[in-house]
Short mmCIF file of C-alpha atoms in Angstrom, two decimals:
data_model
loop_
_atom_site.label_atom_id
_atom_site.label_comp_id
_atom_site.label_asym_id
_atom_site.label_seq_id
_atom_site.Cartn_x
_atom_site.Cartn_y
_atom_site.Cartn_z
CA MET L 1 -129.64 213.62 -36.25
CA GLY L 2 -130.52 210.49 -38.48
CA ASP L 3 -133.89 209.76 -38.62
CA PRO L 4 -135.68 211.38 -35.74
CA LYS L 5 -137.51 207.84 -34.82
CA GLY L 6 -134.48 205.65 -36.55
CA PHE L 7 -133.60 204.11 -33.38
CA LEU L 8 -137.61 203.18 -32.94
CA LYS L 9 -138.27 202.04 -36.19
CA THR L 10 -134.63 199.86 -36.70
CA ALA L 11 -133.26 196.96 -34.50
CA ARG L 12 -129.71 196.72 -33.69
CA GLU L 13 -127.49 195.27 -36.50
CA THR L 14 -123.65 193.63 -37.10
CA PRO L 15 -122.08 192.02 -39.96
CA PRO L 16 -122.56 188.45 -39.33
CA ARG L 17 -119.43 186.23 -39.10
CA ARG L 18 -117.70 184.10 -41.65
CA PRO L 19 -118.70 180.62 -40.58
CA VAL L 20 -116.29 178.68 -38.20
CA ASP L 21 -115.23 175.76 -40.15
CA VAL L 22 -114.52 178.11 -43.42
CA ARG L 23 -112.35 180.77 -40.94
CA LEU L 24 -110.22 178.51 -39.38
CA THR L 25 -108.95 177.56 -42.46
CA ASP L 26 -107.44 180.79 -43.16
CA TRP L 27 -106.23 184.36 -41.40
CA ARG L 28 -108.00 186.17 -43.24
CA GLU L 29 -111.07 188.97 -41.02
CA VAL L 30 -113.68 187.08 -39.99
CA TYR L 31 -116.26 190.04 -40.56
CA GLU L 32 -118.98 189.46 -43.88
CA PRO L 33 -119.13 192.67 -45.35
CA PHE L 34 -121.85 194.79 -44.77
CA ALA L 35 -123.71 196.75 -47.56
CA ALA L 36 -123.76 200.76 -47.17
CA GLU L 37 -127.66 200.82 -47.44
CA ARG L 38 -127.44 198.53 -43.79
CA ALA L 39 -124.80 200.73 -42.24
CA GLU L 40 -127.11 203.95 -42.93
CA ARG L 41 -130.29 202.70 -41.54
CA GLN L 42 -127.88 201.25 -38.73
CA ALA L 43 -126.28 205.75 -38.40
CA ALA L 44 -130.25 206.50 -38.24
CA ARG L 45 -130.46 204.95 -35.16
CA CYS L 46 -128.06 207.88 -33.41
CA MET L 47 -130.90 209.84 -31.43
CA ASP L 48 -131.28 213.97 -30.44
CA CYS L 49 -129.78 212.87 -27.13
CA GLY L 50 -128.79 216.13 -26.54
CA ILE L 51 -126.18 215.59 -24.75
CA PRO L 52 -123.93 212.89 -26.66
CA PHE L 53 -122.08 210.92 -23.49
CA CYS L 54 -120.45 208.74 -26.78
CA HIS L 55 -117.96 211.59 -27.21
CA GLN L 56 -116.82 211.42 -23.30
CA GLY L 57 -116.69 207.86 -23.75
CA CYS L 58 -114.10 207.74 -26.24
CA PRO L 59 -111.17 209.60 -25.93
CA LEU L 60 -110.97 210.76 -29.06
CA GLY L 61 -113.84 212.37 -29.28
CA ASN L 62 -114.97 211.70 -32.00
CA LEU L 63 -118.46 213.81 -33.71
CA ILE L 64 -119.88 210.84 -33.70
CA PRO L 65 -122.98 212.15 -34.09
CA GLU L 66 -121.77 214.21 -36.93
CA TRP L 67 -120.67 211.42 -39.21
CA ASN L 68 -123.35 209.51 -38.23
CA ASP L 69 -126.22 212.32 -39.44
CA LEU L 70 -123.66 212.00 -42.81
CA VAL L 71 -123.86 208.17 -43.02
CA TYR L 72 -127.08 208.64 -43.16
CA ARG L 73 -127.91 210.99 -45.83
CA SER L 74 -125.32 208.66 -47.96
CA ASP L 75 -122.77 211.66 -48.19
CA TRP L 76 -119.46 208.94 -47.11
CA ALA L 77 -117.44 211.78 -47.76
CA ALA L 78 -118.29 214.31 -45.60
CA ALA L 79 -118.15 211.28 -43.17
CA ALA L 80 -115.02 210.61 -43.65
CA ASP L 81 -113.92 214.18 -43.24
CA ARG L 82 -115.15 213.97 -40.20
CA LEU L 83 -114.03 210.86 -38.91
CA HIS L 84 -109.95 212.04 -39.90
CA ALA L 85 -110.88 215.50 -38.23
CA THR L 86 -109.94 213.49 -34.59
CA ASN L 87 -109.15 210.20 -35.68
CA ASN L 88 -105.77 209.42 -37.81
CA PHE L 89 -106.52 205.75 -37.64
CA PRO L 90 -110.00 204.81 -37.84
CA GLU L 91 -109.44 201.14 -39.66
CA PHE L 92 -107.37 200.65 -36.50
CA THR L 93 -110.13 201.58 -34.43
CA GLY L 94 -112.78 200.52 -36.16
CA ARG L 95 -111.37 196.79 -35.89
CA LEU L 96 -109.52 196.41 -33.01
CA CYS L 97 -111.31 199.35 -30.17
CA PRO L 98 -113.77 197.47 -27.58
CA ALA L 99 -115.94 200.81 -28.35
CA PRO L 100 -116.49 202.51 -24.64
CA CYS L 101 -118.03 204.85 -26.99
CA GLU L 102 -121.37 202.30 -27.34
CA THR L 103 -121.47 201.75 -24.00
CA ALA L 104 -121.67 205.48 -22.95
CA CYS L 105 -124.32 205.67 -25.38
CA VAL L 106 -128.19 207.36 -24.59
CA LEU L 107 -129.77 204.96 -26.44
CA GLY L 108 -127.70 202.56 -24.61
CA ILE L 109 -129.78 203.28 -21.30
CA ASN L 110 -132.69 201.17 -22.00
CA ALA L 111 -132.03 199.48 -25.58
CA GLU L 112 -129.29 198.38 -28.04
CA PRO L 113 -126.81 201.26 -28.66
CA VAL L 114 -125.83 202.66 -31.56
CA THR L 115 -123.29 200.57 -33.94
CA ILE L 116 -121.11 203.42 -33.37
CA LYS L 117 -117.76 200.95 -33.90
CA GLN L 118 -119.61 199.27 -37.33
CA VAL L 119 -120.40 202.80 -38.46
CA GLU L 120 -117.14 203.96 -38.27
CA VAL L 121 -115.10 200.96 -39.96
CA GLU L 122 -117.89 201.82 -43.06
CA ILE L 123 -116.74 204.83 -43.27
CA ILE L 124 -113.26 204.68 -43.53
CA ASP L 125 -113.40 201.39 -45.73
CA ARG L 126 -115.54 202.98 -47.98
CA ALA L 127 -113.05 206.32 -48.27
CA TRP L 128 -109.86 203.97 -49.38
CA ALA L 129 -112.25 202.24 -51.83
CA ASP L 130 -113.53 205.30 -53.14
CA GLY L 131 -109.48 207.56 -53.60
CA GLY L 132 -110.62 209.93 -50.96
CA VAL L 133 -107.54 208.65 -48.76
CA LEU L 134 -104.78 211.04 -49.67
CA PRO L 135 -101.50 212.45 -48.63
CA LEU L 136 -101.45 215.45 -46.87
CA PRO L 137 -97.92 216.28 -46.44
CA PRO L 138 -96.73 220.29 -45.40
CA GLN L 139 -97.17 223.64 -47.17
CA ALA L 140 -94.36 224.72 -45.55
CA LEU L 141 -91.13 223.33 -43.18
CA THR L 142 -90.33 224.42 -39.54
CA GLY L 143 -86.99 223.52 -39.50
CA HIS L 144 -87.46 221.45 -36.38
CA SER L 145 -86.87 217.56 -36.45
CA VAL L 146 -87.91 215.09 -34.18
CA ALA L 147 -87.67 211.57 -33.63
CA VAL L 148 -90.32 209.31 -32.00
CA VAL L 149 -89.09 206.09 -30.51
CA GLY L 150 -92.33 203.00 -31.61
CA SER L 151 -94.12 202.65 -34.07
CA GLY L 152 -97.57 201.77 -32.50
CA PRO L 153 -100.41 203.22 -32.93
CA ALA L 154 -99.35 206.05 -30.52
CA GLY L 155 -95.97 206.25 -32.18
CA LEU L 156 -97.70 206.51 -35.81
CA ALA L 157 -100.37 209.25 -34.48
CA ALA L 158 -97.27 211.65 -33.42
CA ALA L 159 -95.33 210.99 -36.06
CA GLN L 160 -98.15 212.17 -38.43
CA GLN L 161 -99.39 214.95 -37.12
CA LEU L 162 -96.14 216.56 -36.02
CA THR L 163 -95.09 215.87 -39.87
CA ARG L 164 -99.00 217.77 -41.21
CA ALA L 165 -97.63 220.36 -39.18
CA GLY L 166 -93.90 221.01 -40.92
CA HIS L 167 -91.74 219.22 -38.98
CA GLN L 168 -89.03 216.49 -40.11
CA VAL L 169 -90.21 213.82 -38.24
CA THR L 170 -87.88 210.45 -38.47
CA VAL L 171 -89.91 207.66 -36.66
CA PHE L 172 -87.09 204.57 -35.07
CA GLU L 173 -88.61 200.81 -35.24
CA ALA L 174 -86.36 197.80 -33.41
CA ASP L 175 -88.38 195.27 -35.67
CA ASP L 176 -88.21 194.50 -39.29
CA LEU L 177 -91.02 196.46 -40.36
CA PRO L 178 -93.27 199.96 -38.63
CA GLY L 179 -96.62 199.23 -36.60
CA GLY L 180 -95.37 197.85 -33.02
CA LEU L 181 -98.08 195.60 -31.91
CA LEU L 182 -100.21 196.55 -34.75
CA ARG L 183 -97.72 195.17 -37.22
CA TYR L 184 -96.47 191.68 -34.53
CA GLY L 185 -98.81 191.50 -31.87
CA ILE L 186 -102.24 191.61 -33.04
CA PRO L 187 -103.53 188.51 -35.75
CA GLU L 188 -104.71 188.96 -38.84
CA PHE L 189 -107.87 187.94 -38.62
CA LYS L 190 -108.64 191.02 -36.83
CA LEU L 191 -106.30 193.23 -38.68
CA GLU L 192 -105.37 192.49 -42.19
CA LYS L 193 -101.79 193.99 -42.54
CA ARG L 194 -102.69 195.87 -45.80
CA HIS L 195 -104.60 198.42 -43.73
CA LEU L 196 -101.87 198.86 -41.64
CA ASP L 197 -99.15 198.93 -45.14
CA ARG L 198 -101.73 201.24 -46.76
CA ARG L 199 -102.05 203.95 -43.69
CA LEU L 200 -98.04 203.85 -43.91
CA GLU L 201 -97.57 204.33 -47.17
CA GLN L 202 -99.49 207.75 -46.72
CA MET L 203 -97.54 208.47 -44.11
CA THR L 204 -94.50 207.93 -46.27
CA ALA L 205 -96.00 210.11 -49.32
CA GLU L 206 -96.46 212.97 -46.44
CA GLY L 207 -92.89 212.95 -45.73
CA THR L 208 -92.31 210.53 -42.68
CA ARG L 209 -89.22 208.83 -42.79
CA PHE L 210 -89.73 205.35 -40.94
CA SER L 211 -86.06 203.69 -39.89
CA CYS L 212 -86.77 200.15 -39.04
CA GLY L 213 -84.49 197.54 -37.74
CA VAL L 214 -82.96 200.07 -35.53
CA PRO L 215 -83.13 199.38 -32.24
CA VAL L 216 -82.67 203.10 -29.75
CA THR L 217 -80.89 202.05 -26.53
CA SER L 218 -79.06 205.12 -25.87
CA THR L 219 -79.36 208.66 -26.40
CA ALA L 220 -76.34 209.51 -29.02
CA GLN L 221 -78.71 207.68 -31.24
CA LEU L 222 -80.84 211.09 -31.06
CA ASP L 223 -78.20 213.93 -30.99
CA GLY L 224 -79.16 216.57 -33.84
CA PHE L 225 -82.98 215.92 -33.19
CA SER L 226 -84.67 218.93 -31.74
CA ALA L 227 -87.65 217.08 -29.71
CA VAL L 228 -88.12 212.95 -28.84
CA VAL L 229 -91.19 211.33 -28.86
CA LEU L 230 -91.46 208.36 -26.87
CA ALA L 231 -93.88 206.13 -27.77
CA GLY L 232 -92.07 202.67 -26.70
CA GLY L 233 -95.66 201.23 -25.07
CA ALA L 234 -95.54 198.47 -22.32
CA ARG L 235 -93.53 196.04 -23.27
CA VAL L 236 -92.52 193.90 -20.06
CA PRO L 237 -94.86 191.48 -19.60
CA ARG L 238 -97.01 190.00 -15.90
CA ASP L 239 -94.95 186.81 -15.17
CA LEU L 240 -96.14 184.38 -13.02
CA PRO L 241 -93.56 182.61 -10.74
CA THR L 242 -94.84 179.59 -10.20
CA PRO L 243 -93.45 175.64 -9.61
CA GLY L 244 -92.45 174.15 -13.15
CA ARG L 245 -91.99 177.76 -14.34
CA GLU L 246 -89.02 176.76 -15.86
CA LEU L 247 -89.67 174.01 -17.86
CA SER L 248 -90.05 174.35 -22.18
CA GLY L 249 -93.25 174.95 -23.97
CA ILE L 250 -94.35 178.12 -21.44
CA HIS L 251 -94.16 181.47 -23.56
CA GLN L 252 -95.39 184.80 -23.06
CA ALA L 253 -97.89 186.03 -25.65
CA MET L 254 -96.11 188.83 -26.68
CA GLU L 255 -93.44 185.66 -27.68
CA TYR L 256 -96.35 183.43 -29.28
CA LEU L 257 -98.28 186.04 -31.55
CA PRO L 258 -94.80 187.88 -33.31
CA LEU L 259 -93.84 184.79 -34.31
CA ALA L 260 -97.09 183.50 -35.59
CA ASN L 261 -97.24 186.26 -36.88
CA ARG L 262 -93.83 186.47 -38.59
CA LEU L 263 -93.76 182.96 -39.77
CA GLY L 264 -97.04 181.26 -39.88
CA PRO L 265 -96.94 177.82 -40.03
CA ASP L 266 -92.95 177.77 -39.97
CA SER L 267 -93.20 179.26 -36.00
CA PRO L 268 -91.16 177.58 -34.11
CA ILE L 269 -93.58 178.07 -31.09
CA SER L 270 -96.71 175.94 -32.97
CA ALA L 271 -100.33 174.67 -31.12
CA ALA L 272 -100.30 172.07 -34.12
CA GLY L 273 -101.48 168.28 -32.44
CA LYS L 274 -100.88 170.40 -28.66
CA HIS L 275 -103.29 170.82 -25.87
CA VAL L 276 -102.50 174.26 -25.02
CA VAL L 277 -104.05 176.76 -22.32
CA ILE L 278 -103.74 180.23 -21.42
CA LEU L 279 -103.87 181.72 -18.73
CA GLY L 280 -105.55 185.67 -18.78
CA GLY L 281 -109.27 185.99 -20.00
CA GLY L 282 -108.62 189.53 -21.95
CA ASP L 283 -108.33 190.52 -25.44
CA THR L 284 -104.75 189.05 -25.82
CA GLY L 285 -105.83 185.83 -24.15
CA ALA L 286 -108.12 185.67 -27.44
CA ASP L 287 -105.95 186.52 -29.83
CA CYS L 288 -103.94 183.06 -28.67
CA LEU L 289 -107.66 181.07 -28.78
CA GLY L 290 -107.81 182.08 -32.30
CA THR L 291 -104.28 181.83 -33.72
CA SER L 292 -103.82 178.10 -31.51
CA LEU L 293 -107.11 176.96 -32.94
CA ARG L 294 -106.11 178.18 -36.62
CA GLN L 295 -102.45 176.38 -36.23
CA GLY L 296 -104.64 172.93 -35.40
CA ALA L 297 -104.43 172.68 -31.66
CA LEU L 298 -106.08 169.51 -30.07
CA SER L 299 -107.92 171.46 -27.31
CA VAL L 300 -107.43 175.14 -26.01
CA THR L 301 -108.80 175.99 -22.42
CA GLN L 302 -108.93 179.41 -20.78
CA LEU L 303 -107.98 180.03 -17.49
CA GLU L 304 -109.23 182.93 -15.72
CA ILE L 305 -108.34 183.80 -12.01
CA MET L 306 -111.38 186.25 -11.54
CA PRO L 307 -115.20 185.04 -11.63
CA ARG L 308 -117.34 184.81 -14.51
CA PRO L 309 -118.56 188.52 -14.95
CA PRO L 310 -122.41 189.45 -15.46
CA LYS L 311 -124.09 189.43 -18.96
CA THR L 312 -125.61 192.61 -17.77
CA ARG L 313 -124.56 195.66 -16.68
CA ALA L 314 -123.29 194.74 -12.79
CA ALA L 315 -125.33 197.84 -10.34
CA HIS L 316 -122.05 199.37 -9.42
CA GLN L 317 -121.19 199.80 -12.99
CA PRO L 318 -124.01 201.70 -13.88
CA TRP L 319 -124.49 203.63 -17.20
CA PRO L 320 -121.98 205.15 -18.75
CA THR L 321 -119.16 203.25 -17.55
CA TYR L 322 -117.56 200.48 -20.06
CA PRO L 323 -118.59 197.41 -17.92
CA MET L 324 -117.42 194.24 -17.05
CA ILE L 325 -119.50 191.45 -18.57
CA TYR L 326 -119.12 188.25 -20.17
CA ARG L 327 -118.52 188.73 -24.23
CA VAL L 328 -117.89 186.69 -26.65
CA ALA L 329 -115.86 187.38 -29.47
CA SER L 330 -114.68 185.75 -32.69
CA ALA L 331 -112.35 183.06 -31.44
CA HIS L 332 -114.55 181.89 -28.16
CA GLU L 333 -117.13 181.19 -30.74
CA GLU L 334 -114.48 179.46 -33.08
CA GLY L 335 -113.48 176.72 -30.20
CA GLY L 336 -112.11 176.13 -26.82
CA GLU L 337 -113.50 176.18 -23.26
CA ARG L 338 -112.99 178.83 -21.03
CA VAL L 339 -112.81 178.09 -17.42
CA TYR L 340 -113.41 180.94 -14.59
CA ALA L 341 -112.01 181.51 -10.62
CA VAL L 342 -109.21 179.27 -11.18
CA SER L 343 -105.43 179.68 -10.08
CA THR L 344 -102.81 177.94 -11.23
CA GLU L 345 -100.77 176.40 -8.38
CA GLU L 346 -98.29 174.73 -10.21
CA PHE L 347 -96.54 173.13 -13.89
CA VAL L 348 -95.48 169.65 -14.73
CA GLY L 349 -93.72 168.49 -16.25
CA ASP L 350 -91.67 164.80 -17.93
CA ALA L 351 -88.58 163.54 -17.70
CA GLY L 352 -87.71 166.16 -20.57
CA GLY L 353 -88.16 169.07 -19.10
CA GLN L 354 -91.36 169.98 -20.96
CA VAL L 355 -94.41 171.24 -19.81
CA ARG L 356 -97.25 168.16 -19.59
CA GLY L 357 -99.51 169.44 -17.49
CA LEU L 358 -101.16 172.11 -15.18
CA VAL L 359 -102.39 171.84 -11.67
CA LEU L 360 -104.82 174.76 -10.10
CA THR L 361 -107.56 175.10 -7.70
CA GLU L 362 -110.81 176.88 -8.23
CA VAL L 363 -110.78 180.21 -6.06
CA VAL L 364 -113.26 182.84 -3.90
CA PHE L 365 -112.48 186.68 -3.25
CA GLU L 366 -112.53 186.91 0.15
CA THR L 367 -111.43 190.17 3.07
CA GLY L 368 -109.29 191.78 -0.22
CA ARG L 369 -107.56 188.21 -1.84
CA PHE L 370 -108.30 184.85 -3.76
CA THR L 371 -108.56 182.00 -1.13
CA ALA L 372 -108.17 178.21 -2.80
CA VAL L 373 -111.20 175.88 -2.41
CA ALA L 374 -110.84 173.29 -0.47
CA GLY L 375 -110.96 169.84 -2.69
CA THR L 376 -110.96 171.24 -5.95
CA ARG L 377 -107.42 170.54 -7.18
CA GLN L 378 -106.75 169.35 -10.45
CA GLU L 379 -104.27 168.30 -13.31
CA ILE L 380 -105.07 169.34 -16.59
CA PRO L 381 -102.75 168.02 -19.55
CA CYS L 382 -100.68 170.29 -21.41
CA GLU L 383 -98.07 171.18 -23.80
CA LEU L 384 -98.57 174.71 -24.69
CA VAL L 385 -98.97 176.93 -22.02
CA LEU L 386 -99.43 181.06 -22.93
CA LEU L 387 -99.19 183.45 -20.62
CA ALA L 388 -101.58 186.68 -21.35
CA MET L 389 -101.46 188.47 -18.12
CA GLY L 390 -100.80 191.98 -18.96
CA PHE L 391 -98.29 193.85 -18.40
CA THR L 392 -96.45 195.95 -15.61
CA GLY L 393 -94.40 199.11 -17.67
CA ALA L 394 -91.87 200.27 -19.61
CA GLU L 395 -88.74 198.40 -20.38
CA GLN L 396 -86.46 200.43 -18.21
CA PRO L 397 -82.50 199.17 -19.29
CA GLY L 398 -81.46 200.88 -22.27
CA LEU L 399 -83.09 203.73 -23.41
CA LEU L 400 -84.77 204.90 -20.74
CA SER L 401 -82.01 204.59 -18.10
CA ASP L 402 -79.76 206.28 -20.58
CA LEU L 403 -81.78 209.75 -21.01
CA THR L 404 -82.65 209.11 -16.84
CA VAL L 405 -86.09 210.11 -17.02
CA GLU L 406 -87.95 209.58 -13.98
CA PHE L 407 -90.36 207.22 -13.03
CA ASP L 408 -94.05 206.83 -11.12
CA PRO L 409 -94.92 204.59 -9.10
CA ARG L 410 -96.34 202.00 -10.99
CA GLY L 411 -93.18 201.77 -13.61
CA ASN L 412 -94.63 204.32 -16.32
CA VAL L 413 -92.70 207.31 -17.56
CA ALA L 414 -93.18 210.17 -15.41
CA ARG L 415 -94.82 213.14 -17.39
CA ASP L 416 -96.25 216.87 -16.86
CA ALA L 417 -99.50 218.27 -17.95
CA GLY L 418 -97.47 218.50 -22.02
CA TYR L 419 -96.61 214.92 -21.64
CA GLN L 420 -92.75 215.76 -21.16
CA THR L 421 -90.74 213.97 -18.94
CA SER L 422 -88.10 215.21 -16.73
CA VAL L 423 -85.74 215.68 -19.66
CA PRO L 424 -86.22 218.49 -21.61
CA GLY L 425 -87.54 218.56 -25.36
CA VAL L 426 -88.06 214.24 -24.35
CA PHE L 427 -92.06 213.58 -24.86
CA VAL L 428 -93.86 210.83 -24.00
CA ALA L 429 -97.07 209.15 -25.47
CA GLY L 430 -98.91 206.19 -24.88
CA ASP L 431 -98.75 202.86 -22.55
CA MET L 432 -95.28 203.78 -22.21
CA GLY L 433 -96.42 206.56 -19.93
CA ARG L 434 -99.85 206.01 -19.45
CA GLY L 435 -99.69 202.38 -19.04
CA GLN L 436 -101.17 199.20 -20.63
CA SER L 437 -104.50 200.76 -22.23
CA LEU L 438 -107.17 201.50 -25.30
CA ILE L 439 -105.72 201.75 -28.71
CA VAL L 440 -107.93 204.95 -28.73
CA TRP L 441 -106.41 205.88 -26.00
CA ALA L 442 -103.10 205.69 -27.33
CA ILE L 443 -103.99 207.56 -30.74
CA ALA L 444 -105.49 210.37 -28.32
CA GLU L 445 -102.78 210.17 -26.58
CA GLY L 446 -100.07 210.51 -29.61
CA ARG L 447 -101.73 212.93 -31.39
CA SER L 448 -102.00 215.31 -27.83
CA ALA L 449 -98.35 214.90 -27.50
CA ALA L 450 -97.98 216.33 -30.84
CA ALA L 451 -99.86 219.45 -29.93
CA SER L 452 -97.36 219.97 -27.09
CA VAL L 453 -94.38 218.90 -28.93
CA ASP L 454 -95.09 221.52 -31.61
CA GLN L 455 -95.72 224.28 -28.91
CA TYR L 456 -92.27 223.59 -27.40
CA LEU L 457 -90.89 223.94 -31.14
CA ARG L 458 -92.13 226.86 -31.91
CA GLY L 459 -92.42 228.52 -28.56
CA LEU L 460 -96.45 228.92 -28.32
CA ASP L 461 -98.24 230.11 -25.73
CA ARG L 462 -101.11 227.44 -26.54
CA PRO L 463 -101.53 224.57 -28.68
CA GLU L 464 -102.06 225.12 -32.16
CA LEU L 465 -102.99 221.18 -32.85
CA PRO L 466 -105.51 219.57 -31.64
CA VAL L 467 -104.89 218.16 -28.11
CA ALA L 468 -107.58 214.78 -27.28
CA ILE L 469 -106.92 214.31 -23.75
CA ALA L 470 -104.81 215.22 -20.83
CA PRO L 471 -101.86 212.60 -19.63
CA THR L 472 -104.32 212.11 -16.74
CA ALA L 473 -107.82 212.10 -17.83
CA ARG L 474 -108.83 208.17 -17.31
CA PRO L 475 -112.00 206.32 -18.63
CA PHE L 476 -115.44 206.25 -17.16
CA VAL L 477 -115.45 203.70 -14.42
#
């Protein structure tokens, strides 16, 4: 542990965000640098709590008290080693994960939890800056080859684990560059792509091959591989079959964000000079909000059908669960309006078939369903509508149907206790098998699936690579 009285002497501190008027003029990450000595003081707040529930909050099983203690003692290199022992990509999770480890922190029972996420990102950023993150190629090759279909966090984690185990891994990616939603779904102001690129350079140096611009749509493309890992994500977006949905100017978030990330100001879908409405109050909606503001939207309204959550834990979401509370992301701080407990009734268009407005009503949740509140119907202006209501499952036409894999009742690819699908030698990891989830679950699944693939290829009685979670594991709720 760190300072045994650190949590009594030091208040929780996180790095300040850059001024809103400054960061809206660029696409750089929003946080200011955080001095090493400040991070060390924050790490010292980690308690000798006996049973570190943060381990259970994080599906990766990150050794949080251990690397907090090492940071407190200024042994940053050893802290990076302990961090990498369970997490292939802490620079991604330290920026993108909502930190269920912190809501499970024992200190958080009656005080502000340890800044686990910030300490994590400080460890890995310092390791990169100091030259401590090096390629770890295998000492020998096994002669087995593995195809990984999809280069998001689950696919990349599986690929790195299997490459380091000595298998020849080829990662197939339909887009022109690897990274999946890390590349084109996450805005630059949340994850600068230099962090992704240098990790991909490390993986390439270790021996992982990347085949980009190659949609894998048939089993014939996978002939000759010893095993296959499906990691294509849950890419089917939830739609809104509402009158007026066919109007121009209504787009899925994953149509809008990738174009903004790829083309910047040249994107054919732009919020510049428009009133924007975002349907959905989650992280994807916040990404759309921050992007719209940077493109120059006249106004942005974010609609959520659920009521506004409380500022503190509700009684039915006790510690150490991840509570649904009112949170202010950096994008919310930058502008826009959030409206809760409303439902979209219809989209209104002009004579040219372009959306010009949205009709909504207030709703209440009664007897298991949302009911409109009489007399609350109103129309708000919008020339751009972004649907950010989550995803419903994997894309079944194409490769999955050609493989004839089975699906579970929720539309995810079914798998056994070892992440293997109904097709021998074909495994699945991440959102494609779990459904829409967090980046830490994707990486944990990629690591665990890799252990099963390695066991399968080498004919082992039990996995030799680390297994983070079982396919049936679920978060604290």
